[in-house]
Amino acid sequence: MFDYPIDIMPPFTNGMFDKICGASSTPGGDKTLFMTLTTLFYKRIPNFKFYSKVYETKFESYEEHMTAPEDDMLKIFWFPMNDDSEPKLTKECKSFPKHETFLTKSLGQNIYIRVFDDKTAAIFFKRFEYRLYHSVQALIYVLFGEYFKDQPLTEDERNLLVSLTKSNDNAFKKEIQNLLLNEDLKRFLLRSELIGMERSMRERRYNGIMSSVNSYIEEMQQSLEQYRKAYARKMDYEAMAYGLKAQMDAVEEHTEFEDYLCENKLLTNIEVKDGSISFIVKTFVNPYLPDDWDSLSRQGYIFKDHARVGNCLDDEANLKLLLDAIFSRDHTLKLRICGFISLDYYGSHVTSVKGYNYTANDPTLKDYVPNAHLNRFNCFGQNMDDILTQLSEGDLIGAVECSINVVKRMNVAESMSFDPFIDYIKSCRGKCIVTEDGQEMTTTEAVAYLKEKNHEASSNTTGEADVA
């Protein structure tokens, strides 16, 4: 009993297997059962077909799983048992104690064989192995004895069954080839291969054409769906167009928003293009976080580790003096700041430009320091939602005013943007500092101005003490 599978041997073909066996199991690709049964039954059962199923799952009830695609097929079912005891069955069946004992001793496991009618057999085992699969085939004439009464086994057929009990497949292959010398068997195999050939080819052609037809139907349906969606979008846009046309006709030649843009001294480089309005805000920093600044200034690390620029602000004490005068609660100087803003007239976006070159676009902006939060990150923070809401509601003036407030504000506690902002201040060579009385100064001049003011204050205090 050889313990390995054998693939299909010519002139048997996989096409024959499909026609005769259908969805039968072929454990490990073993086709011995197909070749053995076909050789034995092609002349004993008209239009011979069989079904074999090897189950891997254990069942409580076996009979309900003994089903085949066609009732009149010869059927063999292979079931793994839950234990070594004899299977409990409800249907009337025939057993084979002598053969079971032989198989049990030969294979080292309990084997039970049951035949329910002249076309249905079941094999029960503890573990599946090829020796079992081939040994049971050697007993086919016993399991389905009814078919051998009128046509007993020939010597060649008996030799084939005996070959299945050998330790290797040499004898099996030899006996199969010997039987294939029979003209009737060769004719049966050829007919099995060719019967339905033309219908099958025409069926494949038909299926291919119908696949194309269905593909075109699907394409037509998709086109109709695209047309429906496009038509719906067209209607939506036509409604929008009619509404905008009515609004356009109602707009006066000079609007409040246009006048606002023209009169607003904080805006420069105003440009209108493709439904967007861009401008540069020129304003002063709003020192709105004096408590945070006082804490940062006391700690002192905010003045350290900045790039050297070759002026007095490389000295940390001078840098602290200047920045305290701009950001502290009692600030005495104002810092000019600028920011690029672009608004969509219809409210779809508000943006700035990272790394915008202000002086290249307008040399007068040399006296302004870029808002680092916009220039580094193009970030509006929570103001973004407010601006977009104002735009969507048609409050264009409110959106611009909110944008101006964005430019004015620098969060001193946000080091990612404020540290580069300090570097911008140090590098500025223009008159970016303005005193309360309107005097314009460079940062170097501002440091000198603050030192002089401090000296004067110190002298005045000393004099008053002396007078006192």
PDB file of C-alpha atoms in Angstrom, residues 34-131:
ATOM      1  CA  PHE A  34     -10.686   8.428 -10.544  1.00  0.00           C
ATOM      2  CA  MET A  35      -8.550   6.192 -12.759  1.00  0.00           C
ATOM      3  CA  THR A  36      -9.428   2.971 -10.880  1.00  0.00           C
ATOM      4  CA  LEU A  37     -13.194   3.521 -10.808  1.00  0.00           C
ATOM      5  CA  THR A  38     -13.350   4.722 -14.408  1.00  0.00           C
ATOM      6  CA  THR A  39     -11.443   1.637 -15.575  1.00  0.00           C
ATOM      7  CA  LEU A  40     -13.764  -0.710 -13.642  1.00  0.00           C
ATOM      8  CA  PHE A  41     -17.186   0.892 -14.177  1.00  0.00           C
ATOM      9  CA  TYR A  42     -17.172   2.459 -17.638  1.00  0.00           C
ATOM     10  CA  LYS A  43     -18.657  -0.787 -19.030  1.00  0.00           C
ATOM     11  CA  ARG A  44     -20.721  -1.747 -15.986  1.00  0.00           C
ATOM     12  CA  ILE A  45     -22.655   1.530 -15.399  1.00  0.00           C
ATOM     13  CA  PRO A  46     -24.075   3.408 -18.419  1.00  0.00           C
ATOM     14  CA  ASN A  47     -23.065   7.105 -18.397  1.00  0.00           C
ATOM     15  CA  PHE A  48     -20.815   6.367 -15.449  1.00  0.00           C
ATOM     16  CA  LYS A  49     -20.176   9.201 -12.970  1.00  0.00           C
ATOM     17  CA  PHE A  50     -18.953   9.116  -9.394  1.00  0.00           C
ATOM     18  CA  TYR A  51     -18.435  11.456  -6.430  1.00  0.00           C
ATOM     19  CA  SER A  52     -15.905  11.093  -3.633  1.00  0.00           C
ATOM     20  CA  LYS A  53     -15.653  13.467  -0.678  1.00  0.00           C
ATOM     21  CA  VAL A  54     -12.913  13.364   1.970  1.00  0.00           C
ATOM     22  CA  TYR A  55     -14.023  15.314   5.047  1.00  0.00           C
ATOM     23  CA  GLU A  56     -11.596  16.920   7.473  1.00  0.00           C
ATOM     24  CA  THR A  57     -14.255  18.006   9.978  1.00  0.00           C
ATOM     25  CA  LYS A  58     -15.644  15.592  12.567  1.00  0.00           C
ATOM     26  CA  PHE A  59     -19.434  15.312  12.762  1.00  0.00           C
ATOM     27  CA  GLU A  60     -21.919  14.117  15.370  1.00  0.00           C
ATOM     28  CA  SER A  61     -24.238  12.905  12.617  1.00  0.00           C
ATOM     29  CA  TYR A  62     -22.722  11.477   9.433  1.00  0.00           C
ATOM     30  CA  GLU A  63     -25.725  10.670   7.240  1.00  0.00           C
ATOM     31  CA  GLU A  64     -26.767  14.269   6.605  1.00  0.00           C
ATOM     32  CA  HIS A  65     -23.395  14.875   4.922  1.00  0.00           C
ATOM     33  CA  MET A  66     -23.725  11.996   2.469  1.00  0.00           C
ATOM     34  CA  THR A  67     -24.941  14.125  -0.420  1.00  0.00           C
ATOM     35  CA  ALA A  68     -23.663  14.358  -3.995  1.00  0.00           C
ATOM     36  CA  PRO A  69     -24.315  16.755  -6.908  1.00  0.00           C
ATOM     37  CA  GLU A  70     -26.335  13.996  -8.660  1.00  0.00           C
ATOM     38  CA  ASP A  71     -28.246  11.187  -6.917  1.00  0.00           C
ATOM     39  CA  ASP A  72     -27.432   8.464  -9.464  1.00  0.00           C
ATOM     40  CA  MET A  73     -23.658   8.893  -9.056  1.00  0.00           C
ATOM     41  CA  LEU A  74     -21.527   6.198  -7.452  1.00  0.00           C
ATOM     42  CA  LYS A  75     -20.570   7.758  -4.101  1.00  0.00           C
ATOM     43  CA  ILE A  76     -17.807   7.209  -1.528  1.00  0.00           C
ATOM     44  CA  PHE A  77     -17.641   9.380   1.616  1.00  0.00           C
ATOM     45  CA  TRP A  78     -14.625   9.474   3.924  1.00  0.00           C
ATOM     46  CA  PHE A  79     -15.284  10.560   7.526  1.00  0.00           C
ATOM     47  CA  PRO A  80     -12.843  11.202  10.428  1.00  0.00           C
ATOM     48  CA  MET A  81     -14.247   9.715  13.660  1.00  0.00           C
ATOM     49  CA  ASN A  82     -14.586  11.455  17.012  1.00  0.00           C
ATOM     50  CA  ASP A  83     -13.183   8.345  18.778  1.00  0.00           C
ATOM     51  CA  ASP A  84     -12.246   4.729  18.023  1.00  0.00           C
ATOM     52  CA  SER A  85     -15.740   3.332  18.592  1.00  0.00           C
ATOM     53  CA  GLU A  86     -18.013   2.087  15.815  1.00  0.00           C
ATOM     54  CA  PRO A  87     -19.969   4.959  14.209  1.00  0.00           C
ATOM     55  CA  LYS A  88     -23.635   5.325  15.198  1.00  0.00           C
ATOM     56  CA  LEU A  89     -25.825   5.353  12.099  1.00  0.00           C
ATOM     57  CA  THR A  90     -29.590   5.464  11.697  1.00  0.00           C
ATOM     58  CA  LYS A  91     -29.891   4.281   8.085  1.00  0.00           C
ATOM     59  CA  GLU A  92     -29.841   0.595   7.245  1.00  0.00           C
ATOM     60  CA  CYS A  93     -26.390  -0.380   5.989  1.00  0.00           C
ATOM     61  CA  LYS A  94     -24.068  -3.298   5.379  1.00  0.00           C
ATOM     62  CA  SER A  95     -20.755  -3.790   7.221  1.00  0.00           C
ATOM     63  CA  PHE A  96     -17.598  -5.782   6.335  1.00  0.00           C
ATOM     64  CA  PRO A  97     -16.030  -7.081   9.582  1.00  0.00           C
ATOM     65  CA  LYS A  98     -13.330  -9.241   7.934  1.00  0.00           C
ATOM     66  CA  HIS A  99     -12.105  -6.459   5.690  1.00  0.00           C
ATOM     67  CA  GLU A 100     -12.290  -3.915   8.524  1.00  0.00           C
ATOM     68  CA  THR A 101     -10.144  -6.170  10.722  1.00  0.00           C
ATOM     69  CA  PHE A 102      -7.589  -6.559   7.935  1.00  0.00           C
ATOM     70  CA  LEU A 103      -7.383  -2.800   7.366  1.00  0.00           C
ATOM     71  CA  THR A 104      -7.239  -2.059  11.106  1.00  0.00           C
ATOM     72  CA  LYS A 105      -4.268  -4.377  11.568  1.00  0.00           C
ATOM     73  CA  SER A 106      -2.517  -3.185   8.416  1.00  0.00           C
ATOM     74  CA  LEU A 107      -2.911   0.531   9.128  1.00  0.00           C
ATOM     75  CA  GLY A 108      -2.694   0.583  12.935  1.00  0.00           C
ATOM     76  CA  GLN A 109      -6.015   2.394  13.414  1.00  0.00           C
ATOM     77  CA  ASN A 110      -9.692   1.462  13.642  1.00  0.00           C
ATOM     78  CA  ILE A 111     -11.333   1.434  10.200  1.00  0.00           C
ATOM     79  CA  TYR A 112     -15.053   0.912   9.560  1.00  0.00           C
ATOM     80  CA  ILE A 113     -16.749   0.389   6.187  1.00  0.00           C
ATOM     81  CA  ARG A 114     -20.483   0.837   5.584  1.00  0.00           C
ATOM     82  CA  VAL A 115     -22.465   0.459   2.363  1.00  0.00           C
ATOM     83  CA  PHE A 116     -25.991   1.924   2.350  1.00  0.00           C
ATOM     84  CA  ASP A 117     -27.222   0.940  -1.101  1.00  0.00           C
ATOM     85  CA  ASP A 118     -25.733  -0.277  -4.338  1.00  0.00           C
ATOM     86  CA  LYS A 119     -24.271   3.212  -5.002  1.00  0.00           C
ATOM     87  CA  THR A 120     -23.253   4.681  -1.619  1.00  0.00           C
ATOM     88  CA  ALA A 121     -20.330   3.684   0.623  1.00  0.00           C
ATOM     89  CA  ALA A 122     -18.800   5.387   3.668  1.00  0.00           C
ATOM     90  CA  ILE A 123     -15.320   4.904   5.128  1.00  0.00           C
ATOM     91  CA  PHE A 124     -14.687   5.870   8.793  1.00  0.00           C
ATOM     92  CA  PHE A 125     -11.126   6.412  10.012  1.00  0.00           C
ATOM     93  CA  LYS A 126      -9.117   7.899  12.851  1.00  0.00           C
ATOM     94  CA  ARG A 127      -6.549   9.603  10.625  1.00  0.00           C
ATOM     95  CA  PHE A 128      -6.447   9.965   6.865  1.00  0.00           C
ATOM     96  CA  GLU A 129      -3.454   8.548   4.957  1.00  0.00           C
ATOM     97  CA  TYR A 130      -2.750   7.496   1.379  1.00  0.00           C
ATOM     98  CA  ARG A 131      -2.361   3.836   2.394  1.00  0.00           C
TER      99      ARG A 131
END
